Structure formats: C-alpha cells, structure tokens
PDB file of C-alpha atoms in Angstrom:
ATOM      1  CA  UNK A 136      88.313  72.557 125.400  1.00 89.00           C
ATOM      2  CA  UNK A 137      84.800  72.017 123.484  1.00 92.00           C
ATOM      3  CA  UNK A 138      83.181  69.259 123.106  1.00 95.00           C
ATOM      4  CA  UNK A 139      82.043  68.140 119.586  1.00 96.00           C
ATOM      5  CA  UNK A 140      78.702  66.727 119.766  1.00 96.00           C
ATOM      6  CA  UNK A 141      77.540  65.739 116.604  1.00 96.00           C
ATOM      7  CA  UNK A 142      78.915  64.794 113.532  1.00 95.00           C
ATOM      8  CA  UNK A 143      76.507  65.117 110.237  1.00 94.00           C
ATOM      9  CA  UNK A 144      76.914  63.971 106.509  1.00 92.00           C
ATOM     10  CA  UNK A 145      75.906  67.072 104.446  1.00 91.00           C
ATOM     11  CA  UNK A 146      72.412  66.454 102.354  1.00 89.00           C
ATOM     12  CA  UNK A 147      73.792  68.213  99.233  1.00 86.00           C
ATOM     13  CA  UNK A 148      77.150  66.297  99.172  1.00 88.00           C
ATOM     14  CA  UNK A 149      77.759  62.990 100.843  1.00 87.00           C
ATOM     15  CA  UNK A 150      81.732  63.371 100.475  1.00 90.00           C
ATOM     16  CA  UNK A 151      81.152  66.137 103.243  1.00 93.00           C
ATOM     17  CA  UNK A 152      80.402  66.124 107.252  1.00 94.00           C
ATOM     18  CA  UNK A 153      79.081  69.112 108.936  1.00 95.00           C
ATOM     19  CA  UNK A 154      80.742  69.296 112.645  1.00 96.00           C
ATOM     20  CA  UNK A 155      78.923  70.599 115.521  1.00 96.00           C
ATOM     21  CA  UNK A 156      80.644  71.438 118.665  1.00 96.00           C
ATOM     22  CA  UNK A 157      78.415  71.727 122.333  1.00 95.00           C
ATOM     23  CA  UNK A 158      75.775  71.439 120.170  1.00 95.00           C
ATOM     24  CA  UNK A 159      75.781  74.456 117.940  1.00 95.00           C
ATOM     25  CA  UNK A 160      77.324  74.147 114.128  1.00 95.00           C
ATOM     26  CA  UNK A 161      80.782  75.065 114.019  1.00 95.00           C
ATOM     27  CA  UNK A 162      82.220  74.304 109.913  1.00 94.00           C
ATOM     28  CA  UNK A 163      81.910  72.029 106.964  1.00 93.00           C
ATOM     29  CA  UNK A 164      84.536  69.384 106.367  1.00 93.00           C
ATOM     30  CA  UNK A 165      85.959  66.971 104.196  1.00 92.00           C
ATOM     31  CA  UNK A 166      84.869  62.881 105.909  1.00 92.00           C
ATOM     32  CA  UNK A 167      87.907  61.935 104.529  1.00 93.00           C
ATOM     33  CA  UNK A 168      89.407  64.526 107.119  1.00 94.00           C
ATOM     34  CA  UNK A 169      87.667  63.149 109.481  1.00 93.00           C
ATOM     35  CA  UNK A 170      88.510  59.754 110.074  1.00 93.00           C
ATOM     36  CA  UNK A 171      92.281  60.888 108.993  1.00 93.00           C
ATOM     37  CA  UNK A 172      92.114  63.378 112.274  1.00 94.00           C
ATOM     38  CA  UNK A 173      89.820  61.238 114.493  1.00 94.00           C
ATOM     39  CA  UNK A 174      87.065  63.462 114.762  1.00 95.00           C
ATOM     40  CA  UNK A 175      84.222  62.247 116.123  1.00 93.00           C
ATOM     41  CA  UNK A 176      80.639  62.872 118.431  1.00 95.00           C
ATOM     42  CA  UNK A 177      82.391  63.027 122.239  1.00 95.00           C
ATOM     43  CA  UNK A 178      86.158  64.228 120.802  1.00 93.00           C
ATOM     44  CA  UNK A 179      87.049  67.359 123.052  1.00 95.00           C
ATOM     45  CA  UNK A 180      89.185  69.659 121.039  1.00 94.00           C
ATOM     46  CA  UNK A 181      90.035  73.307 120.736  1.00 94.00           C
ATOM     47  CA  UNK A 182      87.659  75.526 118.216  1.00 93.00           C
ATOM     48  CA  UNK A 183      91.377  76.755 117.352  1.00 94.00           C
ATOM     49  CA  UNK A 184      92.697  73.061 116.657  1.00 94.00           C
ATOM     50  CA  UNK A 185      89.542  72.583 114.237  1.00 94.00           C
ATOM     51  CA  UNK A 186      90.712  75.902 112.392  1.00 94.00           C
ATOM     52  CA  UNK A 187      93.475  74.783 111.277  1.00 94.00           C
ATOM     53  CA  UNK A 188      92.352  71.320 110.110  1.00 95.00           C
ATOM     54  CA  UNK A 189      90.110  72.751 107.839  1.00 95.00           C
ATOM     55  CA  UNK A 190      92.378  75.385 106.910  1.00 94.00           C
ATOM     56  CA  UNK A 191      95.086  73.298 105.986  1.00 93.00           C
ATOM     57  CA  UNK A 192      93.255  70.528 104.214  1.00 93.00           C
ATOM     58  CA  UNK A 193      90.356  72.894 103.121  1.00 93.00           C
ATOM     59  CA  UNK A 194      91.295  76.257 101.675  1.00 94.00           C
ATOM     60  CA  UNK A 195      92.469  75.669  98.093  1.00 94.00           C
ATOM     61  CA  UNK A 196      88.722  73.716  97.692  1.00 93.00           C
ATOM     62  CA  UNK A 197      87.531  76.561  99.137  1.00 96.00           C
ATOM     63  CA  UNK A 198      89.187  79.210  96.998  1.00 96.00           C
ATOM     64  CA  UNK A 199      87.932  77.400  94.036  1.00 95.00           C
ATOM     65  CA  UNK A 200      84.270  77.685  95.072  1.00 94.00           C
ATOM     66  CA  UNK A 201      85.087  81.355  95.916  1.00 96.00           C
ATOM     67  CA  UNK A 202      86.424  81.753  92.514  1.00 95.00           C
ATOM     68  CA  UNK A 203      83.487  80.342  90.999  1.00 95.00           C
ATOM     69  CA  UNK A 204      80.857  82.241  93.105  1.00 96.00           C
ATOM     70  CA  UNK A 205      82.516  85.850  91.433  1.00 94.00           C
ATOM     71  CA  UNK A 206      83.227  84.507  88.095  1.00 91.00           C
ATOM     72  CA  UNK A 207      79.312  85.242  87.224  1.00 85.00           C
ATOM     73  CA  UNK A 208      79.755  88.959  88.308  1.00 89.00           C
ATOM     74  CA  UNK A 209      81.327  91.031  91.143  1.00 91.00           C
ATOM     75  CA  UNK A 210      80.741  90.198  94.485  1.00 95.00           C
ATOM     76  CA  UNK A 211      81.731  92.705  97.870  1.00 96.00           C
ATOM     77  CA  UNK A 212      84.007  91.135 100.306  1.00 95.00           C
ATOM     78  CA  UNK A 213      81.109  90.652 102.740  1.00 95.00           C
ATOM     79  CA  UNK A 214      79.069  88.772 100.145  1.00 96.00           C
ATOM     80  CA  UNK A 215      82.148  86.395  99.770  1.00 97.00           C
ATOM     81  CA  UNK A 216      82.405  86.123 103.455  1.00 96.00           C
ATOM     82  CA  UNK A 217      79.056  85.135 103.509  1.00 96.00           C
ATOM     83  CA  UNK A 218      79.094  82.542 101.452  1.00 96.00           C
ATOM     84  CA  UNK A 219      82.063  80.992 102.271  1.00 96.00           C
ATOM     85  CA  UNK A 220      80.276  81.112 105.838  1.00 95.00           C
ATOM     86  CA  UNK A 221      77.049  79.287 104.634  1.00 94.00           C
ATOM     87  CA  UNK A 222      79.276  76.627 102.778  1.00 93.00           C
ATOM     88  CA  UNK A 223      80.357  76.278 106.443  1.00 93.00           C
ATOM     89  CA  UNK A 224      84.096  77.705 106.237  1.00 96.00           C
ATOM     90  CA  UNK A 225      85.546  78.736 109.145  1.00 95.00           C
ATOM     91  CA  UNK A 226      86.968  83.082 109.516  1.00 95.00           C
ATOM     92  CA  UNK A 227      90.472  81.255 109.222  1.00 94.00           C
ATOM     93  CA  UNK A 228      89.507  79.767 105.840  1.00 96.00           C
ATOM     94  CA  UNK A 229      87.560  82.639 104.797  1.00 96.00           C
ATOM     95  CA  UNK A 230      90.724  85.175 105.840  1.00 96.00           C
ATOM     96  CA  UNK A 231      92.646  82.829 103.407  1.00 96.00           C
ATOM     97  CA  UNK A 232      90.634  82.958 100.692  1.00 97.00           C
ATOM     98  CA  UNK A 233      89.888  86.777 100.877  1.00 96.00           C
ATOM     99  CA  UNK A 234      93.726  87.712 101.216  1.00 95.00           C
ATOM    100  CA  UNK A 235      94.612  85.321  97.737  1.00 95.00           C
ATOM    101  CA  UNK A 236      91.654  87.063  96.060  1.00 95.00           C
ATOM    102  CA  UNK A 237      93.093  90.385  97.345  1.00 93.00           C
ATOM    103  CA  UNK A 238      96.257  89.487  96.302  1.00 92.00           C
ATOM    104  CA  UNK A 239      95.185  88.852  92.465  1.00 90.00           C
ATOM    105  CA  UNK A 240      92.682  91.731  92.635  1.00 90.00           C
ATOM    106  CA  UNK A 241      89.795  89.780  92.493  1.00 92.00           C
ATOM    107  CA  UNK A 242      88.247  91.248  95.316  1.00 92.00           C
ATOM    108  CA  UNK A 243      87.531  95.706  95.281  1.00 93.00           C
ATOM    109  CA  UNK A 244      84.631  96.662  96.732  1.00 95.00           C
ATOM    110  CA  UNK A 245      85.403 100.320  95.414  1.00 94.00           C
ATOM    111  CA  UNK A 246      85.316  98.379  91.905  1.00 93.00           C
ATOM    112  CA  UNK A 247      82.203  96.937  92.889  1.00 94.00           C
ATOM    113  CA  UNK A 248      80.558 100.034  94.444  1.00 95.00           C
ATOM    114  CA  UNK A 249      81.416 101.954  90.841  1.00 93.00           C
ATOM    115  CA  UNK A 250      80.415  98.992  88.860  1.00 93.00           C
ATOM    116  CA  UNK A 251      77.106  99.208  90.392  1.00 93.00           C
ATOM    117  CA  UNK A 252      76.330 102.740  90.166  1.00 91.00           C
ATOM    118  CA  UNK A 253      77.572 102.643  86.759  1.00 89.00           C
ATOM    119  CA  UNK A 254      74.502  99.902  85.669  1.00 89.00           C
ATOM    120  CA  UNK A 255      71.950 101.549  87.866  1.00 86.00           C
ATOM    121  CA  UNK A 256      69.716 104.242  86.196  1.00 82.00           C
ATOM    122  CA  UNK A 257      66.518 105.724  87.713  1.00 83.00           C
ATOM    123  CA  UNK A 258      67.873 105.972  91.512  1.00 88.00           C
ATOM    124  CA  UNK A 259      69.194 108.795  93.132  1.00 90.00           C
ATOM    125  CA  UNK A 260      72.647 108.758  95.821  1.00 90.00           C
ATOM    126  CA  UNK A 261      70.643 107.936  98.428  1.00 89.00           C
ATOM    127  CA  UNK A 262      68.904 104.805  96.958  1.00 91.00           C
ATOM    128  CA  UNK A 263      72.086 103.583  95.759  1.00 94.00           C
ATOM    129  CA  UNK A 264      73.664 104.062  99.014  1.00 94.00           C
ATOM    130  CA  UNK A 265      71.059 101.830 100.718  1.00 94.00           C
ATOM    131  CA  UNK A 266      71.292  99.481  97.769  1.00 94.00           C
ATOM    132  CA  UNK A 267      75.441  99.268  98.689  1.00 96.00           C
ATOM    133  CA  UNK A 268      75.246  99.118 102.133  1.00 96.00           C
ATOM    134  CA  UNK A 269      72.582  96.315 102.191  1.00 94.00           C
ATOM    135  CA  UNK A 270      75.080  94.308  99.325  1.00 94.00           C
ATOM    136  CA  UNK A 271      77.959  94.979 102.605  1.00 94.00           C
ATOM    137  CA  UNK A 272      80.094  97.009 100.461  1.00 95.00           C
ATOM    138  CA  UNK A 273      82.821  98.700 102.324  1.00 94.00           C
ATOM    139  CA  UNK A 274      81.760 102.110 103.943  1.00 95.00           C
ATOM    140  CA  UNK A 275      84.708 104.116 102.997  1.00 95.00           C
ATOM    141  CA  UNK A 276      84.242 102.749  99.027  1.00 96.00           C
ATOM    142  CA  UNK A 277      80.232 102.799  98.745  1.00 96.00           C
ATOM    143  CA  UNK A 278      81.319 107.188 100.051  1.00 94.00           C
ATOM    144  CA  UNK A 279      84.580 107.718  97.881  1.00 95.00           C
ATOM    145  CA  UNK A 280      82.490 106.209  94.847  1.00 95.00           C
ATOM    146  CA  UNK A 281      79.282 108.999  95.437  1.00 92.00           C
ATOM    147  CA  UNK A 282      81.701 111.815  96.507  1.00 91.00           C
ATOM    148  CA  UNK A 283      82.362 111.221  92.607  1.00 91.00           C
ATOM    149  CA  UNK A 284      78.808 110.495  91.601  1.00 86.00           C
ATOM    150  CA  UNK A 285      76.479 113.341  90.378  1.00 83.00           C
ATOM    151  CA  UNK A 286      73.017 112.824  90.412  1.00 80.00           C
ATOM    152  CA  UNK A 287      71.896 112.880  86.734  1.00 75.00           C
ATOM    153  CA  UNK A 288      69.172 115.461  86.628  1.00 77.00           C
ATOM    154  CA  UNK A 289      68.096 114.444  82.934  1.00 80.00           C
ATOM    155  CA  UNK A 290      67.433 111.114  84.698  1.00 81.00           C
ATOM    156  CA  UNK A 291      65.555 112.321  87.485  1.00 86.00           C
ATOM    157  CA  UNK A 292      63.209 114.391  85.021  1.00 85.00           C
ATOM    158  CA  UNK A 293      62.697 110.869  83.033  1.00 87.00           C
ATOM    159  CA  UNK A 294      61.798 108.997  86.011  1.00 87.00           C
ATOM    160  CA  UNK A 295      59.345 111.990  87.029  1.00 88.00           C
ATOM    161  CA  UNK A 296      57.993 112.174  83.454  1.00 87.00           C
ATOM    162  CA  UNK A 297      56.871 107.744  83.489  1.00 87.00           C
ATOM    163  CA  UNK A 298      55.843 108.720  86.922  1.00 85.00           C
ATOM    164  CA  UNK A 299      53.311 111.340  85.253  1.00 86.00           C
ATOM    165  CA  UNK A 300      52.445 109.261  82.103  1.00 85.00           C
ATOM    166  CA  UNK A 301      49.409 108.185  83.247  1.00 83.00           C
ATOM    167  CA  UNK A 302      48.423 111.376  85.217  1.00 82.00           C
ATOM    168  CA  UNK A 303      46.505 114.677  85.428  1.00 79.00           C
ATOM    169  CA  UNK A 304      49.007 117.450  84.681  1.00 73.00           C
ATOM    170  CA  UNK A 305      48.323 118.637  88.062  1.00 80.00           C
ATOM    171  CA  UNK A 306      50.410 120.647  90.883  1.00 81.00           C
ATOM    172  CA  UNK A 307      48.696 117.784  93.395  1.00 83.00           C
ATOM    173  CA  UNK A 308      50.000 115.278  90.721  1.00 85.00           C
ATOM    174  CA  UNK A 309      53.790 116.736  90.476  1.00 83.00           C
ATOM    175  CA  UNK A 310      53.935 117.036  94.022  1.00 84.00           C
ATOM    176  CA  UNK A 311      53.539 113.610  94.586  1.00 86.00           C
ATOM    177  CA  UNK A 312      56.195 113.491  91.691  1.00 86.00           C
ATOM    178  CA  UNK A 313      58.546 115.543  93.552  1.00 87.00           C
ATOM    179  CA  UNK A 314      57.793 113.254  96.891  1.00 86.00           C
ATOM    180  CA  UNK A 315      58.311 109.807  94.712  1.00 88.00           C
ATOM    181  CA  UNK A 316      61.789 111.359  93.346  1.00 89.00           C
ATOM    182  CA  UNK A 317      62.796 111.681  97.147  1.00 89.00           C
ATOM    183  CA  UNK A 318      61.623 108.092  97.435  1.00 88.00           C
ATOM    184  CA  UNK A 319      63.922 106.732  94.398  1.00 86.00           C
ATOM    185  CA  UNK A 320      67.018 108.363  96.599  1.00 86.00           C
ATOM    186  CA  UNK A 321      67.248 111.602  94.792  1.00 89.00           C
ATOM    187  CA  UNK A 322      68.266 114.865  96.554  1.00 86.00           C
ATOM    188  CA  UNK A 323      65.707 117.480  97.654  1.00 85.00           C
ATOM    189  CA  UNK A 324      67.575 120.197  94.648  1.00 86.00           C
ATOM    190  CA  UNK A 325      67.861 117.028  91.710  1.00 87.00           C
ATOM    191  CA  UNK A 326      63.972 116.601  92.355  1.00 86.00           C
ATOM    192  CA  UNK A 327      63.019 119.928  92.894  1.00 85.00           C
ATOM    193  CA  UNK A 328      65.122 120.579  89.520  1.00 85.00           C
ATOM    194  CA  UNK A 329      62.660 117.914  87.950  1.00 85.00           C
ATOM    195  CA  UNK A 330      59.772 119.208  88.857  1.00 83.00           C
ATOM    196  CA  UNK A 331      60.575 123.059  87.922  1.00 83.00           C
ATOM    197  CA  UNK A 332      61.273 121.182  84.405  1.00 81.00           C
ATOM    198  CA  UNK A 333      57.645 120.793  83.995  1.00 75.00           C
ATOM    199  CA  UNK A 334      56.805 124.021  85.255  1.00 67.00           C
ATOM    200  CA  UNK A 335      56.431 124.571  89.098  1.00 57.00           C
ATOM    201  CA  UNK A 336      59.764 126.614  89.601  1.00 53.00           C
ATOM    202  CA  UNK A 337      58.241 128.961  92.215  1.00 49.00           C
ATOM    203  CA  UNK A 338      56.414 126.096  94.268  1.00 53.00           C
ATOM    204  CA  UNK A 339      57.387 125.889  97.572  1.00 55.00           C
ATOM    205  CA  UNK A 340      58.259 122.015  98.669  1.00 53.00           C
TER     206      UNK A 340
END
C-alpha cells in the first residue's frame, strides 16, 4: 500500500488535481474524480488501484490531447509518451492511447524517421542519425530508413562550397572543409568526394 500525501490543484487548469503519493508525484487527475473515488492527503491505496482510476475515467481526454499534440506534424512514439507523461498520465493511460493511435496508424516512427530525412538537406547519415535518436525514434526504424538513404554527394559539395564562400581557395582551407563535412554527419568517402570536386583528389585525409 502507498500512502498519498498530497493532493494539488493544477496552476494551468483548476478543473484538475495533481496526486502525489509518499511524497513524490505520481499522475494528473480529474477533481471531479476525486471526490467521486475519495481520494485524498492520508488515503493508502495501491499505485495499481490509481491506474486504473485514471485509466478508466481519463483515457479518451487523454487521447484527444494526444491527437491534438500530432495533428501539427509527426511525432515518434517516445515524444508522445513524453508528453502524455508531463501532462501527468500514467504508462497505463499512455499504453492506451499509443495502442488506439497504433491501431488507426497515427503513430510510425519508420514514417516519421523517413519524413524527417526526407525535409532535411545539408546533413549527412550520421547527423541525421543523432538528430533521430535524440527525437526517440525507434532504433530498428531510424536504421531500416538509412539502410535506404544515400548520402547525396551533390549536397555535400554545396554545403562544402557556402562553407568556402568566404575563404582562401586554399588546401589548409578545404581541409577544414573536408573536417566540417565530417562534422555535418557525412561519411569519410561523401566528403572526401566533395573535396576532390574542387580539386584535391590525390590529398591524403
């Protein structure tokens, strides 16, 4: 049994309670739900008990806000679960909510991942890797979407080139090129490709 210990209004809406149990915040809930299930500072109650107050009274609210949250653009499933988690939705709610938007194919985070690399110029695989991982896109999707990806090498050249604008046309110059390609993500052969374009083929990197 756990103990809840405090028993909050939210700030942003007054219709809602944040519940904390031994003193640490456990979800977000309805006050109507509340004073219908007795819930109050001293209560002792199961964490599981709690889950499935919220679920059942909670998850079609919280499906809407879900739905709104990826109607702006394409979110990953750990972005949703995120969310849902700062709105303060339990896993059960969240597990809900991610199986419906499953379910209607709302939610493909190997959609996502090629959606992404699709709108992203000027980065090579291993930028947009980093970029994917740090958005919590699915492993397996964010390396099934670049096993299809090939580096665009007329894009690498174009970042090197505004790279130069402003430059000396010099080899100390496109070396630091060829090192700021490897910074944007791009393979060692895309940038080396980029630099031989403006006439280093036979240095050696």
């Amino acid at each position: 049994m756990a103990e809840i210990t405090s028993i909050e209004p939210q700030k942003k809406d007054k219709q809602r309670c944040n519940i904390y149990v031994d003193g640490v915040f456990y979800c977000g809930i309805k006050l109507e739900v509340a004073i219908k299930y007795r819930l109050k500072a001293g209560t002792f109650i199961e964490k599981s008990r709690l889950d499935e107050i919220q679920l059942e009274t909670e998850r079609s609210q919280a499906l809407d806000k879900a739905m709104t949250y990826i109607s702006a653009a394409m979110k990953t499933k750990k972005q949703i679960t995120d969310y849902l988690a700062k709105k303060g939705y339990t896993p059960a709610v969240t597990d809900y909510v991610l199986g419906k938007l499953e379910y209607y194919n709302l939610t493909d985070d190997y959609a996502y991942c090629r959606a992404y690399v699709n709108s992203v110029s000027g980065k090579g695989k291993r930028a947009l890797e980093a970029d994917l991982i740090k958005r919590g896109a699915d492993r397996k999707a964010i390396e099934e979407v670049l096993s299809e990806t090939e580096e665009d090498s007329g894009a690498a050249l174009a970042v090197l080139k505004k790279y130069l604008r402003s430059k000396e046309p010099s080899k100390e110059n496109l070396y630091k090129g060829f090192k700021y390609l490897l910074s944007k993500g791009y393979g060692y052969d895309t940038a080396k490709s980029a630099v031989s374009a403006l006439g280093l083929e036979d240095e050696d990197y």
